[in-house]
C-alpha cells in the first residue's frame, strides 16, 4: 500500500460578489492504494469539491494537496493538466465518452494525448478492452452502446495510463441495478490491483463494496455516520 493522494488542512472557498462560500472546510486525510472509498453526503455538501481537489482540477484556497509525491499547490495549470493525464483516472455519471470516436478510439485517446504512437496505443487499449470482455464492441460509437457498456469503456479509458488514483463522480447514477452492480464490482477489483479508488455517490446500497466510507456534510468530512439513512 502506498499513499495515492493526501490533503493537509486543504479547503476551498468560493468568492461570489460580496459573499464567500466555504465549499470544503480545512480537511486532513489520505487515500491509500488497495482501498475503495465512498464519499457520501447530501447535495451541496462538498463532495465534488473534495473530488476536484484530489483530481487536481482546482487549487485549494487553504492548505495543501498531494497526488503521489507531487504537491499540487506548486504546479502551474499546464503542469496540473499533465499530472491529471498521467496519474489520475476519471469516471463520470454521464460517461463522458467522445461521441464521434468509437469505443477503441475512446480508450486510446489519453495515450495519444501523451504522444504515444497509434500502434502502441491500440495494442494497450485492446489488452484492456479484452480484459473487460468488450472486444466485440470496439467499432461501436458510444450512442450504440448500452449505459453499462459505455461505463465499462469509460473505466477502461480511465485505466489506460495506469494511474494509481481513480476518481468517480456518481458512476452508477445513470445505470440500472444490474449494470451498477457490475461497475461497482469492477471498481472494487481495481482497488485490489494496487490503486486508490474514490467514489462519490448518493446510493447507500453501494456501501457494501467499500473499504471505507467518508460522510460529507456542510463542507466537513467524518468517518462516522451522521445520518441514519447512511
Ligand atoms: N464554482 C463554484 N462557484 C461557487 N460556488 C460553488 C462552486 N462550486 C461549488 N460551489 C458551492 O460549494 C458547495 C459545495 O458544492 P459541491 O462540492 O458541488 O457539492 P456536492 O458535490 O456535494 O453536491 C455548494 O454550496 C456549492 O453551491
Ligand atoms: Mg456533486
CSV table of N, CA and C in Angstrom, one decimal, residues 17-176:
chain,number,residue,atom,x,y,z
A,17,UNK,N,-19.1,37.8,-5.6
A,17,UNK,CA,-19.5,39.1,-5.2
A,17,UNK,C,-19.1,39.4,-3.8
A,18,UNK,N,-20.1,39.7,-3.0
A,18,UNK,CA,-19.9,40.1,-1.6
A,18,UNK,C,-19.6,38.9,-0.7
A,19,UNK,N,-20.3,37.8,-1.1
A,19,UNK,CA,-20.3,36.6,-0.1
A,19,UNK,C,-19.2,35.6,-0.4
A,20,UNK,N,-18.8,34.8,0.6
A,20,UNK,CA,-17.8,33.8,0.5
A,20,UNK,C,-18.5,32.5,0.9
A,21,UNK,N,-18.4,31.5,0.0
A,21,UNK,CA,-18.9,30.1,0.4
A,21,UNK,C,-17.7,29.2,0.7
A,22,UNK,N,-17.8,28.6,1.8
A,22,UNK,CA,-16.7,27.6,2.1
A,22,UNK,C,-17.3,26.2,1.6
A,23,UNK,N,-16.8,25.8,0.5
A,23,UNK,CA,-17.3,24.6,-0.1
A,23,UNK,C,-16.7,23.4,0.6
A,24,UNK,N,-15.4,23.5,1.0
A,24,UNK,CA,-14.8,22.5,1.8
A,24,UNK,C,-14.0,23.1,2.9
A,25,UNK,N,-14.3,22.8,4.2
A,25,UNK,CA,-13.5,23.3,5.4
A,25,UNK,C,-12.1,22.6,5.3
A,26,UNK,N,-11.1,23.2,6.0
A,26,UNK,CA,-9.8,22.6,6.0
A,26,UNK,C,-9.9,21.1,6.4
A,27,UNK,N,-9.3,20.3,5.6
A,27,UNK,CA,-9.5,18.8,5.7
A,27,UNK,C,-8.2,18.1,5.6
A,28,UNK,N,-8.0,17.2,6.5
A,28,UNK,CA,-6.7,16.4,6.5
A,28,UNK,C,-7.1,14.9,6.4
A,29,UNK,N,-6.7,14.2,5.4
A,29,UNK,CA,-6.9,12.8,5.2
A,29,UNK,C,-6.0,12.3,4.1
A,30,UNK,N,-5.9,10.9,4.0
A,30,UNK,CA,-5.1,10.4,2.9
A,30,UNK,C,-5.8,9.2,2.3
A,31,UNK,N,-5.5,8.9,1.1
A,31,UNK,CA,-6.1,7.8,0.4
A,31,UNK,C,-5.0,6.8,-0.1
A,32,UNK,N,-5.2,5.5,0.3
A,32,UNK,CA,-4.1,4.6,0.0
A,32,UNK,C,-4.5,3.7,-1.1
A,33,UNK,N,-3.5,3.1,-1.8
A,33,UNK,CA,-3.8,2.1,-2.8
A,33,UNK,C,-4.3,0.9,-2.1
A,34,UNK,N,-5.1,0.1,-2.8
A,34,UNK,CA,-5.6,-1.1,-2.2
A,34,UNK,C,-7.0,-0.9,-1.6
A,35,UNK,N,-7.4,0.4,-1.6
A,35,UNK,CA,-8.7,0.7,-0.9
A,35,UNK,C,-9.7,1.4,-1.8
A,36,UNK,N,-10.9,1.0,-1.7
A,36,UNK,CA,-12.0,1.8,-2.4
A,36,UNK,C,-12.8,2.5,-1.3
A,37,UNK,N,-12.9,3.8,-1.5
A,37,UNK,CA,-13.6,4.7,-0.5
A,37,UNK,C,-14.8,5.3,-1.1
A,38,UNK,N,-15.9,5.3,-0.4
A,38,UNK,CA,-17.1,6.0,-0.8
A,38,UNK,C,-17.2,7.4,-0.2
A,39,UNK,N,-17.5,8.4,-0.9
A,39,UNK,CA,-17.8,9.7,-0.4
A,39,UNK,C,-19.3,10.0,-0.5
A,40,UNK,N,-20.0,10.0,0.6
A,40,UNK,CA,-21.4,10.2,0.6
A,40,UNK,C,-21.8,11.5,1.3
A,41,UNK,N,-23.0,12.0,1.0
A,41,UNK,CA,-23.5,13.2,1.6
A,41,UNK,C,-24.5,13.9,0.8
A,42,UNK,N,-25.3,14.8,1.4
A,42,UNK,CA,-26.4,15.4,0.6
A,42,UNK,C,-25.8,16.4,-0.5
A,43,UNK,N,-26.7,16.7,-1.4
A,43,UNK,CA,-26.3,17.6,-2.5
A,43,UNK,C,-25.8,19.0,-1.9
A,44,UNK,N,-24.7,19.5,-2.4
A,44,UNK,CA,-24.2,20.8,-1.9
A,44,UNK,C,-23.3,20.6,-0.7
A,45,UNK,N,-23.0,19.4,-0.3
A,45,UNK,CA,-22.2,19.2,0.9
A,45,UNK,C,-20.7,19.4,0.7
A,46,UNK,N,-20.3,19.3,-0.6
A,46,UNK,CA,-18.8,19.5,-0.8
A,46,UNK,C,-18.1,18.3,-1.4
A,47,UNK,N,-18.9,17.3,-1.8
A,47,UNK,CA,-18.3,16.0,-2.4
A,47,UNK,C,-17.5,16.3,-3.7
A,48,UNK,N,-18.2,17.0,-4.6
A,48,UNK,CA,-17.5,17.2,-5.9
A,48,UNK,C,-16.3,18.1,-5.7
A,49,UNK,N,-16.4,19.1,-4.7
A,49,UNK,CA,-15.2,19.9,-4.4
A,49,UNK,C,-14.0,19.1,-3.9
A,50,UNK,N,-14.3,18.2,-3.0
A,50,UNK,CA,-13.3,17.3,-2.5
A,50,UNK,C,-12.7,16.4,-3.6
A,51,UNK,N,-13.5,15.9,-4.5
A,51,UNK,CA,-13.1,15.1,-5.6
A,51,UNK,C,-12.2,15.9,-6.6
A,52,UNK,N,-12.7,17.2,-6.8
A,52,UNK,CA,-11.9,18.1,-7.7
A,52,UNK,C,-10.6,18.5,-7.2
A,53,UNK,N,-10.5,18.6,-5.8
A,53,UNK,CA,-9.2,18.9,-5.2
A,53,UNK,C,-8.2,17.7,-5.4
A,54,UNK,N,-8.8,16.5,-5.2
A,54,UNK,CA,-7.9,15.3,-5.3
A,54,UNK,C,-7.6,15.1,-6.8
A,55,UNK,N,-8.5,15.5,-7.7
A,55,UNK,CA,-8.3,15.3,-9.1
A,55,UNK,C,-7.4,16.4,-9.7
A,56,UNK,N,-7.0,17.3,-8.9
A,56,UNK,CA,-6.1,18.4,-9.4
A,56,UNK,C,-6.8,19.2,-10.5
A,57,UNK,N,-8.1,19.4,-10.3
A,57,UNK,CA,-8.9,20.2,-11.3
A,57,UNK,C,-9.0,21.6,-10.8
A,58,UNK,N,-8.9,21.8,-9.4
A,58,UNK,CA,-8.9,23.1,-8.8
A,58,UNK,C,-7.8,23.1,-7.8
A,59,UNK,N,-7.4,24.4,-7.5
A,59,UNK,CA,-6.4,24.5,-6.4
A,59,UNK,C,-7.1,24.7,-5.1
A,60,UNK,N,-6.5,24.3,-4.0
A,60,UNK,CA,-7.1,24.6,-2.7
A,60,UNK,C,-6.8,26.1,-2.4
A,61,UNK,N,-7.8,26.7,-1.7
A,61,UNK,CA,-7.6,28.1,-1.2
A,61,UNK,C,-7.0,28.1,0.2
A,62,UNK,N,-7.0,26.9,0.8
A,62,UNK,CA,-6.3,26.7,2.1
A,62,UNK,C,-5.6,25.4,2.1
A,63,UNK,N,-4.5,25.3,2.8
A,63,UNK,CA,-3.8,24.0,3.0
A,63,UNK,C,-3.2,23.5,1.7
A,64,UNK,N,-2.8,22.2,1.7
A,64,UNK,CA,-2.1,21.6,0.6
A,64,UNK,C,-2.7,20.3,0.2
A,65,UNK,N,-2.5,20.0,-1.1
A,65,UNK,CA,-2.9,18.7,-1.7
A,65,UNK,C,-1.8,18.0,-2.4
A,66,UNK,N,-1.6,16.7,-2.1
A,66,UNK,CA,-0.6,15.9,-2.8
A,66,UNK,C,-1.2,14.8,-3.6
A,67,UNK,N,-0.7,14.6,-4.8
A,67,UNK,CA,-1.0,13.4,-5.6
A,67,UNK,C,0.3,12.7,-5.7
A,68,UNK,N,0.3,11.4,-5.2
A,68,UNK,CA,1.6,10.7,-5.0
A,68,UNK,C,2.6,11.6,-4.3
A,69,UNK,N,3.7,11.9,-4.8
A,69,UNK,CA,4.7,12.7,-4.1
A,69,UNK,C,4.7,14.2,-4.6
A,70,UNK,N,3.7,14.5,-5.4
A,70,UNK,CA,3.7,15.8,-6.0
A,70,UNK,C,2.7,16.7,-5.3
A,71,UNK,N,3.2,17.9,-4.8
A,71,UNK,CA,2.3,18.9,-4.2
A,71,UNK,C,1.6,19.7,-5.3
A,72,UNK,N,0.3,19.6,-5.3
A,72,UNK,CA,-0.5,20.3,-6.4
A,72,UNK,C,-0.3,21.8,-6.3
A,73,UNK,N,-0.2,22.3,-5.1
A,73,UNK,CA,-0.1,23.8,-4.9
A,73,UNK,C,1.0,24.4,-5.7
A,74,UNK,N,2.1,23.6,-5.9
A,74,UNK,CA,3.3,24.2,-6.6
A,74,UNK,C,3.2,24.2,-8.1
A,75,UNK,N,2.2,23.6,-8.7
A,75,UNK,CA,2.2,23.4,-10.1
A,75,UNK,C,1.4,24.5,-10.9
A,76,UNK,N,1.9,24.7,-12.1
A,76,UNK,CA,1.1,25.6,-13.0
A,76,UNK,C,-0.1,24.9,-13.5
A,77,UNK,N,-1.0,25.6,-14.2
A,77,UNK,CA,-2.2,25.0,-14.8
A,77,UNK,C,-1.7,23.9,-15.8
A,78,UNK,N,-0.7,24.2,-16.5
A,78,UNK,CA,-0.2,23.3,-17.6
A,78,UNK,C,0.4,22.0,-16.9
A,79,UNK,N,1.1,22.2,-15.9
A,79,UNK,CA,1.7,21.1,-15.2
A,79,UNK,C,0.5,20.2,-14.5
A,80,UNK,N,-0.5,20.9,-14.0
A,80,UNK,CA,-1.7,20.2,-13.5
A,80,UNK,C,-2.3,19.3,-14.5
A,81,UNK,N,-2.5,19.8,-15.7
A,81,UNK,CA,-3.1,19.1,-16.8
A,81,UNK,C,-2.3,17.8,-17.1
A,82,UNK,N,-1.0,17.9,-17.1
A,82,UNK,CA,-0.1,16.8,-17.3
A,82,UNK,C,-0.2,15.8,-16.2
A,83,UNK,N,-0.2,16.3,-15.0
A,83,UNK,CA,-0.4,15.4,-13.8
A,83,UNK,C,-1.7,14.6,-13.9
A,84,UNK,N,-2.8,15.3,-14.3
A,84,UNK,CA,-4.1,14.6,-14.4
A,84,UNK,C,-4.0,13.5,-15.5
A,85,UNK,N,-3.5,13.9,-16.6
A,85,UNK,CA,-3.4,12.9,-17.7
A,85,UNK,C,-2.6,11.7,-17.4
A,86,UNK,N,-1.5,11.9,-16.7
A,86,UNK,CA,-0.6,10.7,-16.4
A,86,UNK,C,-1.0,9.9,-15.2
A,87,UNK,N,-1.5,10.6,-14.1
A,87,UNK,CA,-1.6,9.9,-12.8
A,87,UNK,C,-3.0,9.7,-12.3
A,88,UNK,N,-4.0,10.3,-12.9
A,88,UNK,CA,-5.4,10.2,-12.4
A,88,UNK,C,-6.3,9.7,-13.4
A,89,UNK,N,-7.2,8.7,-13.1
A,89,UNK,CA,-8.3,8.3,-13.9
A,89,UNK,C,-9.6,8.9,-13.5
A,90,UNK,N,-10.4,9.4,-14.4
A,90,UNK,CA,-11.7,9.9,-14.0
A,90,UNK,C,-12.8,9.1,-14.7
A,91,UNK,N,-13.9,8.9,-13.8
A,91,UNK,CA,-15.1,8.2,-14.3
A,91,UNK,C,-16.3,9.0,-13.9
A,92,UNK,N,-17.2,9.4,-14.8
A,92,UNK,CA,-18.3,10.3,-14.5
A,92,UNK,C,-19.6,9.6,-14.7
A,93,UNK,N,-20.6,10.2,-14.1
A,93,UNK,CA,-22.0,9.8,-14.2
A,93,UNK,C,-22.4,9.7,-15.7
A,94,UNK,N,-22.1,10.7,-16.5
A,94,UNK,CA,-22.5,10.8,-17.9
A,94,UNK,C,-21.6,10.1,-18.8
A,95,UNK,N,-20.6,9.3,-18.3
A,95,UNK,CA,-19.6,8.5,-19.1
A,95,UNK,C,-18.6,9.4,-19.8
A,96,UNK,N,-19.0,10.5,-20.3
A,96,UNK,CA,-18.1,11.5,-20.9
A,96,UNK,C,-17.2,10.9,-22.0
A,97,UNK,N,-17.7,9.9,-22.8
A,97,UNK,CA,-17.0,9.4,-23.9
A,97,UNK,C,-17.1,10.5,-25.0
A,98,UNK,N,-16.1,10.5,-25.9
A,98,UNK,CA,-16.2,11.4,-27.1
A,98,UNK,C,-17.1,10.8,-28.1
A,99,UNK,N,-18.2,11.5,-28.5
A,99,UNK,CA,-19.3,11.0,-29.3
A,99,UNK,C,-18.8,10.5,-30.7
A,100,UNK,N,-17.9,11.3,-31.4
A,100,UNK,CA,-17.5,10.9,-32.7
A,100,UNK,C,-16.5,9.8,-32.8
A,101,UNK,N,-16.0,9.4,-31.6
A,101,UNK,CA,-14.9,8.3,-31.6
A,101,UNK,C,-15.6,7.0,-31.2
A,102,UNK,N,-15.1,5.9,-31.8
A,102,UNK,CA,-15.6,4.6,-31.4
A,102,UNK,C,-15.0,4.2,-30.1
A,103,UNK,N,-15.5,3.0,-29.6
A,103,UNK,CA,-15.0,2.6,-28.2
A,103,UNK,C,-13.5,2.4,-28.2
A,104,UNK,N,-12.9,1.8,-29.2
A,104,UNK,CA,-11.5,1.6,-29.2
A,104,UNK,C,-10.7,3.0,-29.2
A,105,UNK,N,-11.2,3.9,-30.0
A,105,UNK,CA,-10.5,5.2,-30.1
A,105,UNK,C,-10.7,6.0,-28.8
A,106,UNK,N,-11.8,5.8,-28.1
A,106,UNK,CA,-12.0,6.5,-26.8
A,106,UNK,C,-11.0,6.0,-25.8
A,107,UNK,N,-10.8,4.7,-25.8
A,107,UNK,CA,-9.8,4.1,-24.8
A,107,UNK,C,-8.4,4.6,-25.2
A,108,UNK,N,-8.1,4.7,-26.5
A,108,UNK,CA,-6.7,5.1,-26.9
A,108,UNK,C,-6.4,6.5,-26.6
A,109,UNK,N,-7.4,7.4,-26.6
A,109,UNK,CA,-7.3,8.8,-26.6
A,109,UNK,C,-6.3,9.4,-25.6
A,110,UNK,N,-6.3,9.0,-24.3
A,110,UNK,CA,-5.4,9.6,-23.3
A,110,UNK,C,-3.9,9.3,-23.7
A,111,UNK,N,-3.7,8.1,-24.3
A,111,UNK,CA,-2.3,7.8,-24.7
A,111,UNK,C,-1.8,8.6,-25.9
A,112,UNK,N,-2.8,8.9,-26.8
A,112,UNK,CA,-2.4,9.7,-28.0
A,112,UNK,C,-2.1,11.1,-27.5
A,113,UNK,N,-2.8,11.6,-26.5
A,113,UNK,CA,-2.6,12.9,-26.0
A,113,UNK,C,-1.2,13.0,-25.3
A,114,UNK,N,-0.7,11.9,-24.8
A,114,UNK,CA,0.6,11.8,-24.2
A,114,UNK,C,1.7,11.6,-25.2
A,115,UNK,N,1.3,11.5,-26.5
A,115,UNK,CA,2.3,11.3,-27.5
A,115,UNK,C,2.8,9.9,-27.8
A,116,UNK,N,2.0,8.9,-27.3
A,116,UNK,CA,2.3,7.5,-27.6
A,116,UNK,C,1.8,7.2,-29.0
A,117,UNK,N,2.6,6.4,-29.7
A,117,UNK,CA,2.2,6.1,-31.1
A,117,UNK,C,0.9,5.4,-31.2
A,118,UNK,N,0.2,5.5,-32.4
A,118,UNK,CA,-1.1,4.9,-32.6
A,118,UNK,C,-1.1,3.4,-32.4
A,119,UNK,N,0.0,2.8,-32.9
A,119,UNK,CA,0.2,1.3,-32.9
A,119,UNK,C,0.3,0.8,-31.4
A,120,UNK,N,1.1,1.5,-30.6
A,120,UNK,CA,1.3,1.1,-29.2
A,120,UNK,C,0.0,1.4,-28.4
A,121,UNK,N,-0.7,2.6,-28.7
A,121,UNK,CA,-1.9,2.9,-28.0
A,121,UNK,C,-3.0,1.9,-28.3
A,122,UNK,N,-3.0,1.4,-29.5
A,122,UNK,CA,-4.0,0.4,-29.9
A,122,UNK,C,-3.8,-0.9,-29.2
A,123,UNK,N,-2.5,-1.3,-29.2
A,123,UNK,CA,-2.1,-2.5,-28.5
A,123,UNK,C,-2.6,-2.5,-27.0
A,124,UNK,N,-2.2,-1.4,-26.4
A,124,UNK,CA,-2.6,-1.3,-24.9
A,124,UNK,C,-4.1,-1.2,-24.7
A,125,UNK,N,-4.8,-0.5,-25.6
A,125,UNK,CA,-6.2,-0.3,-25.4
A,125,UNK,C,-6.9,-1.7,-25.7
A,126,UNK,N,-6.5,-2.4,-26.6
A,126,UNK,CA,-7.1,-3.8,-26.9
A,126,UNK,C,-6.9,-4.7,-25.8
A,127,UNK,N,-5.8,-4.6,-25.1
A,127,UNK,CA,-5.5,-5.5,-24.0
A,127,UNK,C,-6.5,-5.3,-22.9
A,128,UNK,N,-6.8,-4.0,-22.6
A,128,UNK,CA,-7.8,-3.6,-21.5
A,128,UNK,C,-9.2,-4.0,-22.0
A,129,UNK,N,-9.5,-3.7,-23.2
A,129,UNK,CA,-10.8,-4.0,-23.7
A,129,UNK,C,-11.1,-5.5,-23.7
A,130,UNK,N,-10.1,-6.3,-24.0
A,130,UNK,CA,-10.3,-7.7,-23.9
A,130,UNK,C,-10.6,-8.2,-22.4
A,131,UNK,N,-9.8,-7.6,-21.5
A,131,UNK,CA,-10.0,-7.9,-20.1
A,131,UNK,C,-11.4,-7.6,-19.7
A,132,UNK,N,-12.0,-6.6,-20.2
A,132,UNK,CA,-13.4,-6.2,-19.9
A,132,UNK,C,-14.4,-6.8,-20.7
A,133,UNK,N,-14.0,-7.8,-21.6
A,133,UNK,CA,-15.0,-8.5,-22.4
A,133,UNK,C,-15.7,-7.7,-23.4
A,134,UNK,N,-15.1,-6.6,-23.9
A,134,UNK,CA,-15.8,-5.7,-24.8
A,134,UNK,C,-15.2,-5.8,-26.3
A,135,UNK,N,-14.4,-6.8,-26.6
A,135,UNK,CA,-13.8,-6.8,-27.9
A,135,UNK,C,-14.7,-6.8,-29.1
A,136,UNK,N,-15.9,-7.3,-28.9
A,136,UNK,CA,-16.9,-7.3,-30.0
A,136,UNK,C,-17.6,-6.0,-30.1
A,137,UNK,N,-17.2,-5.0,-29.4
A,137,UNK,CA,-17.9,-3.7,-29.4
A,137,UNK,C,-16.9,-2.5,-29.8
A,138,UNK,N,-15.7,-2.9,-30.2
A,138,UNK,CA,-14.7,-1.8,-30.4
A,138,UNK,C,-15.0,-0.8,-31.4
A,139,UNK,N,-15.8,-1.2,-32.5
A,139,UNK,CA,-16.1,-0.2,-33.5
A,139,UNK,C,-17.4,0.5,-33.3
A,140,UNK,N,-18.0,0.2,-32.2
A,140,UNK,CA,-19.3,0.9,-31.9
A,140,UNK,C,-19.0,2.4,-31.4
A,141,UNK,N,-19.9,3.3,-31.9
A,141,UNK,CA,-19.9,4.6,-31.3
A,141,UNK,C,-20.6,4.6,-30.0
A,142,UNK,N,-20.2,5.5,-29.0
A,142,UNK,CA,-20.9,5.5,-27.7
A,142,UNK,C,-22.4,5.3,-27.8
A,143,UNK,N,-23.0,6.1,-28.7
A,143,UNK,CA,-24.5,6.0,-28.7
A,143,UNK,C,-25.1,4.7,-29.1
A,144,UNK,N,-24.2,3.8,-29.6
A,144,UNK,CA,-24.6,2.4,-29.9
A,144,UNK,C,-24.2,1.4,-28.9
A,145,UNK,N,-23.9,1.9,-27.7
A,145,UNK,CA,-23.6,1.0,-26.6
A,145,UNK,C,-24.6,1.3,-25.5
A,146,UNK,N,-24.9,0.3,-24.7
A,146,UNK,CA,-25.8,0.5,-23.5
A,146,UNK,C,-25.0,1.3,-22.5
A,147,UNK,N,-25.8,1.8,-21.5
A,147,UNK,CA,-25.2,2.6,-20.4
A,147,UNK,C,-24.0,1.8,-19.7
A,148,UNK,N,-24.3,0.5,-19.4
A,148,UNK,CA,-23.3,-0.3,-18.7
A,148,UNK,C,-22.1,-0.5,-19.6
A,149,UNK,N,-22.3,-0.7,-20.9
A,149,UNK,CA,-21.1,-0.9,-21.8
A,149,UNK,C,-20.3,0.4,-21.9
A,150,UNK,N,-21.1,1.6,-22.0
A,150,UNK,CA,-20.3,2.9,-22.0
A,150,UNK,C,-19.5,3.1,-20.8
A,151,UNK,N,-20.1,2.7,-19.6
A,151,UNK,CA,-19.3,2.9,-18.4
A,151,UNK,C,-18.1,2.0,-18.4
A,152,UNK,N,-18.2,0.8,-18.9
A,152,UNK,CA,-17.1,-0.2,-18.9
A,152,UNK,C,-16.0,0.4,-19.8
A,153,UNK,N,-16.4,1.0,-21.0
A,153,UNK,CA,-15.4,1.6,-21.8
A,153,UNK,C,-14.7,2.8,-21.1
A,154,UNK,N,-15.6,3.6,-20.4
A,154,UNK,CA,-15.1,4.8,-19.7
A,154,UNK,C,-14.1,4.4,-18.6
A,155,UNK,N,-14.3,3.2,-18.0
A,155,UNK,CA,-13.4,2.8,-17.0
A,155,UNK,C,-12.1,2.3,-17.6
A,156,UNK,N,-12.2,1.6,-18.8
A,156,UNK,CA,-11.0,1.2,-19.5
A,156,UNK,C,-10.2,2.4,-19.9
A,157,UNK,N,-10.9,3.5,-20.3
A,157,UNK,CA,-10.1,4.7,-20.7
A,157,UNK,C,-9.4,5.3,-19.5
A,158,UNK,N,-10.1,5.3,-18.3
A,158,UNK,CA,-9.5,5.9,-17.1
A,158,UNK,C,-8.3,5.1,-16.7
A,159,UNK,N,-8.2,3.8,-17.1
A,159,UNK,CA,-7.1,3.0,-16.7
A,159,UNK,C,-5.9,2.9,-17.6
A,160,UNK,N,-6.1,3.5,-18.8
A,160,UNK,CA,-5.1,3.2,-19.9
A,160,UNK,C,-3.7,3.7,-19.6
A,161,UNK,N,-3.6,4.8,-18.8
A,161,UNK,CA,-2.3,5.4,-18.4
A,161,UNK,C,-1.8,4.7,-17.1
A,162,UNK,N,-2.5,3.7,-16.6
A,162,UNK,CA,-2.1,3.0,-15.4
A,162,UNK,C,-2.0,3.9,-14.2
A,163,UNK,N,-3.0,4.8,-13.9
A,163,UNK,CA,-2.9,5.7,-12.8
A,163,UNK,C,-3.1,4.9,-11.5
A,164,UNK,N,-2.6,5.5,-10.4
A,164,UNK,CA,-2.7,4.9,-9.0
A,164,UNK,C,-4.0,5.5,-8.4
A,165,UNK,N,-4.6,6.5,-8.9
A,165,UNK,CA,-5.7,7.2,-8.3
A,165,UNK,C,-6.9,7.2,-9.4
A,166,UNK,N,-8.0,6.6,-9.0
A,166,UNK,CA,-9.2,6.6,-9.8
A,166,UNK,C,-10.3,7.3,-9.1
A,167,UNK,N,-10.8,8.4,-9.7
A,167,UNK,CA,-11.9,9.2,-9.1
A,167,UNK,C,-13.2,9.1,-9.9
A,168,UNK,N,-14.2,8.8,-9.2
A,168,UNK,CA,-15.5,8.5,-9.8
A,168,UNK,C,-16.6,9.4,-9.2
A,169,UNK,N,-17.3,10.2,-10.1
A,169,UNK,CA,-18.4,11.0,-9.6
A,169,UNK,C,-19.7,10.4,-10.0
A,170,UNK,N,-20.4,9.9,-9.1
A,170,UNK,CA,-21.7,9.2,-9.3
A,170,UNK,C,-21.7,8.3,-10.5
A,171,UNK,N,-20.7,7.3,-10.5
A,171,UNK,CA,-20.5,6.5,-11.7
A,171,UNK,C,-21.7,5.5,-12.0
A,172,UNK,N,-22.6,5.3,-11.0
A,172,UNK,CA,-23.7,4.4,-11.3
A,172,UNK,C,-25.0,5.1,-11.4
A,173,UNK,N,-25.0,6.4,-11.3
A,173,UNK,CA,-26.3,7.1,-11.2
A,173,UNK,C,-27.2,6.9,-12.4
A,174,UNK,N,-26.6,6.8,-13.6
A,174,UNK,CA,-27.4,6.6,-14.8
A,174,UNK,C,-27.6,5.2,-15.2
A,175,UNK,N,-27.3,4.2,-14.3
A,175,UNK,CA,-27.3,2.8,-14.7
A,175,UNK,C,-28.5,2.1,-14.0
A,176,UNK,N,-28.9,1.0,-14.6
A,176,UNK,CA,-29.9,0.1,-13.9
A,176,UNK,C,-29.1,-0.7,-12.9
